[in-house]
Short mmCIF file of N, CA and C in Angstrom, two decimals:
data_model
loop_
_atom_site.label_atom_id
_atom_site.label_comp_id
_atom_site.label_asym_id
_atom_site.label_seq_id
_atom_site.Cartn_x
_atom_site.Cartn_y
_atom_site.Cartn_z
N VAL A 25 -1.21 2.94 -19.33
CA VAL A 25 -0.61 3.45 -18.26
C VAL A 25 0.82 2.81 -18.01
N ARG A 26 1.76 3.73 -17.74
CA ARG A 26 3.24 3.39 -17.76
C ARG A 26 3.68 3.72 -16.30
N GLY A 27 4.42 2.98 -15.61
CA GLY A 27 4.91 3.34 -14.26
C GLY A 27 5.88 2.36 -13.80
N ILE A 28 6.44 2.64 -12.54
CA ILE A 28 7.57 1.80 -12.02
C ILE A 28 6.83 0.94 -11.03
N VAL A 29 7.09 -0.27 -11.17
CA VAL A 29 6.44 -1.31 -10.11
C VAL A 29 7.05 -0.89 -8.61
N THR A 30 6.10 -0.64 -7.85
CA THR A 30 6.66 -0.24 -6.29
C THR A 30 6.07 -1.52 -5.40
N SER A 31 5.24 -2.29 -5.94
CA SER A 31 4.85 -3.47 -5.24
C SER A 31 4.54 -4.63 -6.30
N PHE A 32 5.31 -5.72 -6.36
CA PHE A 32 5.17 -6.70 -7.22
C PHE A 32 3.82 -7.57 -7.09
N PRO A 33 3.35 -8.27 -8.04
CA PRO A 33 2.16 -9.13 -8.02
C PRO A 33 2.17 -9.99 -6.91
N GLY A 34 1.17 -10.03 -5.88
CA GLY A 34 1.21 -10.96 -4.91
C GLY A 34 1.86 -10.65 -3.72
N GLN A 35 2.61 -9.48 -3.70
CA GLN A 35 3.56 -9.18 -2.39
C GLN A 35 2.67 -8.78 -1.28
N ILE A 36 1.58 -8.04 -1.57
CA ILE A 36 0.62 -7.52 -0.64
C ILE A 36 -0.43 -8.66 -0.56
N GLU A 37 -1.06 -8.92 -1.62
CA GLU A 37 -2.20 -9.84 -1.71
C GLU A 37 -2.23 -10.28 -3.16
N SER A 38 -2.70 -11.48 -3.33
CA SER A 38 -2.50 -12.21 -4.57
C SER A 38 -2.80 -11.50 -5.91
N SER A 39 -3.87 -10.55 -5.94
CA SER A 39 -4.16 -9.71 -7.02
C SER A 39 -3.91 -8.39 -7.08
N ILE A 40 -2.92 -7.83 -6.21
CA ILE A 40 -2.64 -6.51 -6.03
C ILE A 40 -1.24 -6.23 -6.63
N THR A 41 -0.97 -5.31 -7.35
CA THR A 41 0.35 -4.72 -7.83
C THR A 41 0.11 -3.16 -7.72
N PHE A 42 1.24 -2.51 -7.32
CA PHE A 42 1.24 -0.92 -7.42
C PHE A 42 2.26 -0.54 -8.26
N ILE A 43 1.97 0.65 -8.97
CA ILE A 43 3.01 1.23 -9.85
C ILE A 43 2.86 2.72 -9.65
N GLN A 44 3.93 3.46 -10.06
CA GLN A 44 3.96 4.92 -9.75
C GLN A 44 4.73 5.58 -10.82
N ASP A 45 4.30 6.87 -11.29
CA ASP A 45 5.21 7.66 -12.23
C ASP A 45 5.43 8.84 -11.42
N GLU A 46 5.89 9.86 -12.17
CA GLU A 46 6.08 11.24 -11.52
C GLU A 46 4.91 12.05 -11.36
N SER A 47 3.73 11.59 -11.60
CA SER A 47 2.50 12.30 -11.31
C SER A 47 1.67 11.68 -10.18
N ALA A 48 1.71 10.22 -10.10
CA ALA A 48 0.91 9.58 -9.15
C ALA A 48 1.14 8.26 -9.07
N GLY A 49 0.60 7.60 -8.24
CA GLY A 49 0.75 6.10 -7.87
C GLY A 49 -0.66 5.37 -8.07
N ALA A 50 -0.78 4.15 -8.46
CA ALA A 50 -2.05 3.47 -8.65
C ALA A 50 -1.90 2.13 -8.40
N LYS A 51 -2.98 1.56 -7.98
CA LYS A 51 -3.12 0.10 -7.56
C LYS A 51 -3.78 -0.52 -8.88
N ILE A 52 -3.13 -1.69 -9.20
CA ILE A 52 -3.56 -2.62 -10.23
C ILE A 52 -4.29 -3.70 -9.55
N PHE A 53 -5.60 -4.05 -9.62
CA PHE A 53 -6.26 -5.14 -8.88
C PHE A 53 -6.57 -6.06 -9.93
N SER A 54 -5.75 -6.92 -10.23
CA SER A 54 -5.78 -7.95 -11.32
C SER A 54 -4.87 -9.06 -11.03
N GLY A 55 -5.17 -10.27 -11.19
CA GLY A 55 -4.36 -11.43 -11.17
C GLY A 55 -3.73 -11.79 -12.44
N SER A 56 -4.10 -10.86 -13.51
CA SER A 56 -3.37 -11.22 -14.65
C SER A 56 -1.85 -10.96 -14.76
N LEU A 57 -1.35 -10.26 -13.75
CA LEU A 57 0.15 -9.85 -13.65
C LEU A 57 0.94 -10.85 -12.90
N GLU A 58 0.29 -11.74 -12.16
CA GLU A 58 0.99 -12.85 -11.51
C GLU A 58 1.77 -13.79 -12.55
N GLY A 59 2.89 -14.14 -12.14
CA GLY A 59 3.58 -15.19 -12.99
C GLY A 59 4.42 -14.51 -14.13
N GLN A 60 4.41 -13.14 -14.03
CA GLN A 60 4.90 -12.38 -15.30
C GLN A 60 6.44 -12.05 -14.87
N GLY A 61 6.76 -12.25 -13.60
CA GLY A 61 8.34 -12.23 -13.15
C GLY A 61 8.57 -10.67 -12.95
N LEU A 62 7.48 -9.93 -12.61
CA LEU A 62 7.67 -8.40 -12.37
C LEU A 62 8.43 -8.21 -10.97
N GLN A 63 9.24 -7.29 -10.99
CA GLN A 63 10.02 -7.05 -9.67
C GLN A 63 9.87 -5.58 -9.41
N ILE A 64 10.12 -5.12 -8.18
CA ILE A 64 10.11 -3.63 -7.77
C ILE A 64 11.12 -3.05 -8.69
N GLY A 65 10.88 -1.98 -9.18
CA GLY A 65 11.83 -1.15 -9.83
C GLY A 65 11.74 -1.37 -11.52
N ASP A 66 11.02 -2.34 -11.76
CA ASP A 66 10.60 -2.64 -13.31
C ASP A 66 9.72 -1.48 -13.77
N GLN A 67 10.03 -1.06 -15.02
CA GLN A 67 8.99 -0.09 -15.56
C GLN A 67 7.97 -0.80 -16.36
N ILE A 68 6.58 -0.83 -16.16
CA ILE A 68 5.67 -1.73 -17.02
C ILE A 68 4.74 -0.48 -17.74
N GLU A 69 4.13 -1.18 -18.81
CA GLU A 69 3.04 -0.39 -19.28
C GLU A 69 1.65 -1.45 -19.46
N ILE A 70 0.68 -0.97 -18.91
CA ILE A 70 -0.46 -1.87 -18.98
C ILE A 70 -1.69 -1.06 -19.62
N GLY A 71 -2.58 -2.00 -20.09
CA GLY A 71 -3.86 -1.44 -20.43
C GLY A 71 -4.80 -2.04 -19.32
N GLY A 72 -6.05 -1.43 -19.07
CA GLY A 72 -6.84 -2.01 -18.13
C GLY A 72 -8.08 -1.19 -18.15
N VAL A 73 -8.93 -1.59 -17.27
CA VAL A 73 -10.27 -0.99 -17.12
C VAL A 73 -10.19 -0.08 -15.72
N VAL A 74 -10.48 1.06 -15.83
CA VAL A 74 -10.53 1.96 -14.49
C VAL A 74 -11.78 1.66 -13.83
N GLU A 75 -11.47 1.39 -12.33
CA GLU A 75 -12.67 1.12 -11.59
C GLU A 75 -12.46 1.84 -10.23
N GLU A 76 -13.60 1.90 -9.74
CA GLU A 76 -13.58 2.45 -8.34
C GLU A 76 -14.37 1.53 -7.25
N PHE A 77 -13.53 1.05 -6.35
CA PHE A 77 -14.27 0.13 -5.45
C PHE A 77 -14.25 0.76 -4.11
N SER A 78 -15.37 1.02 -3.41
CA SER A 78 -15.51 1.71 -2.10
C SER A 78 -14.53 2.79 -1.98
N ASN A 79 -14.56 3.61 -2.94
CA ASN A 79 -13.83 4.91 -3.06
C ASN A 79 -12.28 4.85 -3.31
N ASP A 80 -11.80 3.56 -3.72
CA ASP A 80 -10.54 3.36 -3.98
C ASP A 80 -10.32 3.21 -5.41
N PHE A 81 -9.30 3.92 -5.95
CA PHE A 81 -9.14 3.90 -7.64
C PHE A 81 -8.43 2.57 -7.81
N ASN A 82 -8.66 1.83 -8.87
CA ASN A 82 -7.98 0.54 -9.28
C ASN A 82 -7.94 0.59 -10.73
N PHE A 83 -7.08 -0.12 -11.33
CA PHE A 83 -7.04 -0.63 -12.65
C PHE A 83 -7.33 -2.06 -12.62
N GLU A 84 -8.41 -2.50 -13.38
CA GLU A 84 -8.68 -4.02 -13.34
C GLU A 84 -8.51 -4.63 -14.68
N SER A 85 -8.69 -5.71 -14.86
CA SER A 85 -8.48 -6.45 -16.07
C SER A 85 -7.17 -6.14 -16.87
N ALA A 86 -6.18 -5.87 -16.09
CA ALA A 86 -4.88 -5.40 -16.80
C ALA A 86 -4.24 -6.31 -17.87
N VAL A 87 -3.81 -5.80 -18.69
CA VAL A 87 -3.08 -6.52 -19.83
C VAL A 87 -1.59 -6.00 -19.85
N LEU A 88 -0.53 -6.70 -19.61
CA LEU A 88 0.81 -6.22 -19.63
C LEU A 88 1.19 -6.12 -21.14
N ARG A 89 1.55 -4.71 -21.40
CA ARG A 89 1.88 -4.46 -22.86
C ARG A 89 3.51 -4.34 -22.94
N SER A 90 4.13 -3.98 -21.97
CA SER A 90 5.70 -3.91 -22.02
C SER A 90 6.19 -3.86 -20.71
N VAL A 91 7.65 -4.39 -20.56
CA VAL A 91 8.40 -4.52 -19.36
C VAL A 91 9.81 -3.98 -19.76
N VAL A 92 10.25 -2.98 -18.92
CA VAL A 92 11.64 -2.56 -18.91
C VAL A 92 12.19 -2.99 -17.64
N ALA A 93 12.99 -3.91 -17.57
CA ALA A 93 13.52 -4.45 -16.21
C ALA A 93 14.45 -3.50 -15.53
N ASN A 94 14.42 -3.56 -14.18
CA ASN A 94 15.31 -2.82 -13.42
C ASN A 94 15.56 -1.43 -13.71
N VAL A 95 14.60 -0.60 -13.96
CA VAL A 95 14.84 0.83 -14.26
C VAL A 95 15.19 1.54 -12.98
N GLY A 96 14.71 1.05 -11.76
CA GLY A 96 15.25 1.77 -10.42
C GLY A 96 14.08 1.94 -9.46
N GLU A 97 14.37 1.65 -8.32
CA GLU A 97 13.30 1.75 -7.26
C GLU A 97 13.01 3.28 -6.77
N LEU A 98 11.83 3.56 -6.49
CA LEU A 98 11.38 4.80 -6.12
C LEU A 98 11.51 5.00 -4.44
N SER A 99 11.88 6.04 -4.17
CA SER A 99 11.79 6.43 -2.72
C SER A 99 10.58 6.90 -2.22
N PRO A 100 10.02 6.46 -1.06
CA PRO A 100 8.75 6.83 -0.44
C PRO A 100 8.81 8.32 -0.22
N GLN A 101 7.67 8.96 -0.32
CA GLN A 101 7.35 10.26 0.32
C GLN A 101 7.05 10.32 1.66
N VAL A 102 7.74 11.02 2.25
CA VAL A 102 7.58 11.14 3.94
C VAL A 102 6.23 11.90 3.97
N THR A 103 5.34 11.45 4.88
CA THR A 103 4.04 12.30 5.18
C THR A 103 3.65 11.96 6.63
N THR A 104 2.52 12.21 6.96
CA THR A 104 2.06 12.24 8.34
C THR A 104 0.72 11.29 8.39
N THR A 105 0.36 10.75 9.60
CA THR A 105 -0.69 10.08 9.67
C THR A 105 -2.04 10.75 9.47
N ALA A 106 -1.94 12.09 9.69
CA ALA A 106 -3.30 12.94 9.62
C ALA A 106 -3.27 13.25 8.09
N ALA A 107 -2.12 13.46 7.22
CA ALA A 107 -2.45 13.69 5.91
C ALA A 107 -2.91 12.28 5.30
N ILE A 108 -2.35 11.23 5.76
CA ILE A 108 -3.16 9.91 5.09
C ILE A 108 -4.65 9.87 5.52
N ALA A 109 -5.01 10.01 6.59
CA ALA A 109 -6.33 10.01 6.97
C ALA A 109 -7.29 11.11 6.15
N ALA A 110 -6.59 12.18 5.95
CA ALA A 110 -7.44 13.38 5.21
C ALA A 110 -7.49 12.90 3.59
N SER A 111 -6.50 12.19 3.20
CA SER A 111 -6.46 11.75 1.76
C SER A 111 -7.55 10.91 1.30
N GLY A 112 -8.06 10.10 2.47
CA GLY A 112 -9.09 9.01 2.14
C GLY A 112 -10.44 9.51 1.42
N SER A 113 -10.78 10.82 1.74
CA SER A 113 -12.11 11.23 1.10
C SER A 113 -12.04 11.45 -0.31
N ASP A 114 -10.69 11.54 -0.86
CA ASP A 114 -10.57 11.78 -2.43
C ASP A 114 -9.84 10.87 -3.06
N TYR A 115 -10.23 9.93 -3.88
CA TYR A 115 -9.27 8.97 -4.44
C TYR A 115 -8.35 9.49 -5.47
N THR A 116 -8.44 10.86 -5.67
CA THR A 116 -7.41 11.60 -6.60
C THR A 116 -6.30 12.20 -5.88
N ASP A 117 -6.44 12.10 -4.46
CA ASP A 117 -5.47 12.66 -3.74
C ASP A 117 -4.03 12.20 -4.05
N PRO A 118 -2.94 13.12 -4.19
CA PRO A 118 -1.59 12.61 -4.57
C PRO A 118 -1.17 11.44 -3.62
N LEU A 119 -1.54 11.19 -2.59
CA LEU A 119 -1.04 10.18 -1.63
C LEU A 119 -1.69 8.90 -2.01
N GLN A 120 -2.87 8.71 -2.56
CA GLN A 120 -3.73 7.75 -2.87
C GLN A 120 -2.86 6.92 -4.00
N GLY A 121 -2.29 5.57 -3.65
CA GLY A 121 -1.73 4.69 -4.45
C GLY A 121 -0.16 5.01 -4.46
N ALA A 122 0.23 5.92 -3.94
CA ALA A 122 1.70 6.43 -3.85
C ALA A 122 2.44 5.79 -2.76
N LEU A 123 3.67 5.46 -2.94
CA LEU A 123 4.49 4.89 -1.95
C LEU A 123 4.96 5.99 -0.90
N ILE A 124 4.56 5.72 0.20
CA ILE A 124 4.74 6.74 1.34
C ILE A 124 5.34 6.01 2.54
N LYS A 125 5.86 7.07 3.43
CA LYS A 125 6.48 6.60 4.74
C LYS A 125 5.98 7.46 5.82
N VAL A 126 5.70 7.07 6.91
CA VAL A 126 5.35 7.79 8.13
C VAL A 126 6.59 7.14 9.24
N GLU A 127 6.97 8.30 9.98
CA GLU A 127 7.98 8.12 10.92
C GLU A 127 7.47 7.94 12.34
N ALA A 128 7.97 7.23 13.21
CA ALA A 128 7.75 7.08 14.65
C ALA A 128 6.20 7.33 14.76
N ALA A 129 5.46 6.34 14.19
CA ALA A 129 4.12 6.28 14.41
C ALA A 129 3.66 5.18 15.43
N GLN A 130 2.95 5.66 16.35
CA GLN A 130 2.61 4.73 17.52
C GLN A 130 1.59 3.79 17.00
N LEU A 131 1.62 2.56 17.48
CA LEU A 131 0.58 1.44 17.11
C LEU A 131 -0.37 1.51 18.36
N VAL A 132 -1.46 2.32 18.07
CA VAL A 132 -2.41 2.82 19.20
C VAL A 132 -3.09 1.64 19.83
N GLU A 133 -3.56 0.69 19.03
CA GLU A 133 -4.38 -0.55 19.38
C GLU A 133 -3.90 -1.83 18.94
N ALA A 134 -4.25 -2.93 19.51
CA ALA A 134 -3.91 -4.17 19.02
C ALA A 134 -4.80 -4.36 17.65
N PHE A 135 -4.14 -5.27 16.76
CA PHE A 135 -4.90 -5.58 15.63
C PHE A 135 -6.03 -6.24 15.68
N THR A 136 -7.06 -6.03 14.82
CA THR A 136 -8.28 -6.84 14.70
C THR A 136 -8.43 -7.51 13.39
N ALA A 137 -8.73 -8.74 13.29
CA ALA A 137 -8.74 -9.50 11.94
C ALA A 137 -10.17 -9.63 11.76
N SER A 138 -10.38 -9.27 10.47
CA SER A 138 -11.84 -9.68 9.90
C SER A 138 -11.72 -9.93 8.31
N GLY A 139 -12.20 -10.98 7.86
CA GLY A 139 -12.08 -11.19 6.54
C GLY A 139 -10.63 -11.39 6.14
N ASN A 140 -10.17 -10.77 5.02
CA ASN A 140 -8.65 -10.99 4.57
C ASN A 140 -7.95 -9.87 5.08
N GLU A 141 -8.22 -9.15 5.95
CA GLU A 141 -7.42 -7.89 6.48
C GLU A 141 -7.18 -7.88 7.93
N GLN A 142 -6.07 -7.03 8.07
CA GLN A 142 -5.86 -6.83 9.63
C GLN A 142 -5.67 -5.40 9.64
N ASN A 143 -6.55 -4.70 10.50
CA ASN A 143 -6.41 -3.32 10.79
C ASN A 143 -6.06 -2.77 12.21
N SER A 144 -5.50 -1.62 12.24
CA SER A 144 -5.26 -1.26 13.68
C SER A 144 -5.09 0.36 13.23
N THR A 145 -4.89 1.20 14.38
CA THR A 145 -4.65 2.56 14.21
C THR A 145 -3.25 3.03 14.62
N ILE A 146 -2.92 3.86 13.82
CA ILE A 146 -1.43 4.38 14.09
C ILE A 146 -1.41 5.92 14.14
N ASP A 147 -0.55 6.46 14.99
CA ASP A 147 -0.53 8.05 15.01
C ASP A 147 0.77 8.53 15.42
N ASP A 148 1.30 9.34 14.48
CA ASP A 148 2.71 9.82 14.59
C ASP A 148 2.45 11.31 15.55
N GLY A 149 1.45 11.48 16.09
CA GLY A 149 1.24 12.63 16.91
C GLY A 149 0.30 13.73 16.19
N SER A 150 0.15 13.44 14.83
CA SER A 150 -0.66 14.51 14.00
C SER A 150 -1.95 14.15 13.86
N GLY A 151 -2.37 12.88 14.27
CA GLY A 151 -3.85 12.35 14.27
C GLY A 151 -3.80 11.04 13.52
N GLY A 152 -4.65 10.20 14.16
CA GLY A 152 -4.66 8.78 13.65
C GLY A 152 -5.04 8.41 12.25
N THR A 153 -4.72 7.38 11.74
CA THR A 153 -5.15 6.75 10.66
C THR A 153 -5.07 5.16 10.69
N THR A 154 -5.43 4.52 9.83
CA THR A 154 -5.62 3.05 9.87
C THR A 154 -4.30 2.46 9.15
N ILE A 155 -3.79 1.48 9.81
CA ILE A 155 -2.74 0.72 9.04
C ILE A 155 -3.46 -0.62 8.65
N ARG A 156 -3.30 -1.20 7.59
CA ARG A 156 -3.77 -2.42 7.15
C ARG A 156 -2.89 -3.25 6.53
N VAL A 157 -2.72 -4.45 7.16
CA VAL A 157 -1.81 -5.42 6.87
C VAL A 157 -2.29 -6.64 6.20
N ASP A 158 -2.22 -6.70 4.95
CA ASP A 158 -2.89 -7.90 4.22
C ASP A 158 -2.20 -9.41 4.57
N ASP A 159 -2.81 -10.34 3.97
CA ASP A 159 -2.30 -11.70 4.14
C ASP A 159 -0.94 -11.98 3.58
N GLY A 160 -0.58 -11.35 2.44
CA GLY A 160 0.73 -11.56 1.87
C GLY A 160 1.82 -10.89 2.78
N VAL A 161 1.45 -10.05 3.65
CA VAL A 161 2.55 -9.36 4.51
C VAL A 161 2.73 -10.37 5.64
N ALA A 162 1.73 -10.63 6.41
CA ALA A 162 1.78 -11.35 7.58
C ALA A 162 0.65 -12.37 7.95
N PRO A 163 0.59 -13.45 8.36
CA PRO A 163 -0.51 -14.37 8.43
C PRO A 163 -1.48 -13.52 9.65
N ARG A 164 -2.70 -13.85 9.48
CA ARG A 164 -3.78 -13.50 10.52
C ARG A 164 -3.39 -14.19 11.85
N GLY A 165 -3.69 -13.29 12.91
CA GLY A 165 -3.43 -13.75 14.21
C GLY A 165 -1.94 -13.58 14.64
N ASP A 166 -1.08 -13.52 13.82
CA ASP A 166 0.35 -13.35 14.09
C ASP A 166 0.74 -11.84 14.40
N LEU A 167 -0.09 -10.92 14.13
CA LEU A 167 0.31 -9.36 14.18
C LEU A 167 0.56 -9.05 15.52
N ASP A 168 -0.41 -9.53 16.64
CA ASP A 168 -0.05 -9.05 17.79
C ASP A 168 1.16 -9.46 18.58
N THR A 169 1.96 -10.55 17.89
CA THR A 169 3.01 -10.89 18.49
C THR A 169 4.27 -10.31 17.71
N LEU A 170 3.90 -9.84 16.45
CA LEU A 170 4.80 -9.27 15.54
C LEU A 170 5.20 -7.75 15.80
N LEU A 171 3.82 -6.99 16.09
CA LEU A 171 3.79 -5.52 16.37
C LEU A 171 2.99 -5.31 17.67
N THR A 172 3.57 -4.51 18.46
CA THR A 172 3.16 -4.31 19.87
C THR A 172 2.45 -3.01 20.05
N ALA A 173 1.14 -2.96 20.43
CA ALA A 173 0.44 -1.67 20.78
C ALA A 173 1.18 -0.80 21.74
N GLY A 174 1.41 0.45 21.54
CA GLY A 174 2.10 1.29 22.45
C GLY A 174 3.57 1.54 21.93
N LEU A 175 4.03 0.53 21.02
CA LEU A 175 5.38 0.84 20.54
C LEU A 175 5.16 1.64 19.16
N CYS A 176 6.39 2.24 18.65
CA CYS A 176 6.33 3.08 17.62
C CYS A 176 7.21 2.67 16.41
N TYR A 177 6.79 2.92 15.21
CA TYR A 177 7.24 2.21 13.99
C TYR A 177 7.38 3.19 12.98
N ASP A 178 8.64 3.16 11.95
CA ASP A 178 8.67 3.78 10.81
C ASP A 178 7.98 2.77 9.75
N ILE A 179 7.06 3.16 8.99
CA ILE A 179 6.19 2.37 8.16
C ILE A 179 6.22 2.92 6.71
N VAL A 180 6.68 2.04 5.79
CA VAL A 180 6.55 2.29 4.19
C VAL A 180 5.47 1.61 3.67
N GLY A 181 4.64 2.00 3.00
CA GLY A 181 3.54 1.50 2.33
C GLY A 181 2.90 2.32 1.25
N PHE A 182 1.63 2.12 1.12
CA PHE A 182 0.77 2.71 0.12
C PHE A 182 -0.20 3.53 0.63
N GLY A 183 -0.55 4.67 0.26
CA GLY A 183 -1.75 5.44 0.51
C GLY A 183 -2.82 4.77 -0.19
N ALA A 184 -4.07 4.74 0.55
CA ALA A 184 -5.25 4.07 0.16
C ALA A 184 -6.34 4.35 1.04
N ASN A 185 -7.44 3.96 0.67
CA ASN A 185 -8.71 4.23 1.39
C ASN A 185 -9.80 3.16 1.30
N PHE A 186 -10.71 3.04 2.32
CA PHE A 186 -11.81 2.09 2.22
C PHE A 186 -12.90 2.96 2.69
N ASN A 187 -13.97 3.07 1.65
CA ASN A 187 -15.05 4.02 2.01
C ASN A 187 -14.67 5.43 2.40
N GLY A 188 -13.74 5.88 1.96
CA GLY A 188 -13.43 7.28 2.34
C GLY A 188 -12.54 7.44 3.47
N ALA A 189 -12.05 6.32 4.12
CA ALA A 189 -11.16 6.46 5.23
C ALA A 189 -9.70 6.22 4.79
N GLY A 190 -8.83 7.15 5.09
CA GLY A 190 -7.57 6.92 4.70
C GLY A 190 -6.76 5.80 5.40
N GLN A 191 -6.03 5.04 4.73
CA GLN A 191 -5.30 3.87 5.11
C GLN A 191 -3.81 3.89 4.57
N ILE A 192 -2.88 3.22 5.19
CA ILE A 192 -1.63 2.83 4.70
C ILE A 192 -1.40 1.44 4.56
N PHE A 193 -1.14 0.80 3.55
CA PHE A 193 -0.72 -0.60 3.29
C PHE A 193 0.75 -0.90 3.27
N PRO A 194 1.20 -1.42 4.30
CA PRO A 194 2.70 -1.88 4.03
C PRO A 194 2.77 -2.99 3.02
N ARG A 195 4.08 -3.15 2.43
CA ARG A 195 4.30 -4.09 1.41
C ARG A 195 4.87 -5.40 2.05
N SER A 196 5.49 -5.31 3.15
CA SER A 196 6.16 -6.51 3.78
C SER A 196 6.51 -6.06 5.21
N LEU A 197 6.65 -7.13 5.97
CA LEU A 197 7.16 -6.80 7.51
C LEU A 197 8.39 -5.93 7.58
N ALA A 198 9.28 -6.06 6.51
CA ALA A 198 10.65 -5.35 6.39
C ALA A 198 10.24 -3.88 6.28
N ASP A 199 8.95 -3.51 5.86
CA ASP A 199 8.78 -2.01 5.85
C ASP A 199 8.14 -1.52 6.96
N ILE A 200 8.20 -2.23 8.02
CA ILE A 200 7.60 -1.78 9.41
C ILE A 200 8.79 -2.13 10.48
N VAL A 201 9.43 -0.88 10.77
CA VAL A 201 10.71 -0.97 11.58
C VAL A 201 10.33 -0.25 12.96
N GLU A 202 10.59 -1.08 14.02
CA GLU A 202 10.34 -0.37 15.47
C GLU A 202 11.47 0.48 15.49
N VAL A 203 10.93 1.96 16.05
CA VAL A 203 12.01 3.03 16.31
C VAL A 203 11.41 3.43 17.71
N PRO A 204 12.31 4.33 18.31
CA PRO A 204 11.83 4.90 19.59
C PRO A 204 10.69 5.82 19.29
N CYS A 205 9.75 6.03 20.36
CA CYS A 205 8.66 7.05 20.11
C CYS A 205 9.32 8.31 20.39
N ALA A 206 8.96 9.33 19.71
CA ALA A 206 9.56 10.77 19.69
C ALA A 206 8.93 11.43 20.88
#
């Protein structure tokens, strides 16, 4: 598989990398790409094992076959929170694994920490979905001071799901920008 790196190894979580081409985005769930110097905008080719975990499509046991540095960053596709929620039931949905953006989405509730994740609900007025902020993005317990329930944010991240529930995964805190609520 060949694609542009949209999240470098370890940016979101130690074993997660995202790539995208003109047809779709995909998550690589493999620590084997860490330490390879990959950056957002590089084009890579990998071999790997196709897996599905809790209805989420992944490439695992990735082997890096080639790198073309600095091909160019991809722009996120603007979508709605309702579309993200609806995409969760089908891991082949075009939003799954793709770099996406929601605009003026209100953080509906405070974050709850469990395991290695932090989840909350966001809604841009079209219907709610889950925002998941992993450890590589922000430390557990800090999200309630970094992001405030009731405020609105433009959020760039990746379409994903867990057990069929659509989610957005931001790459970094810089991908979450406070904006006026519409």
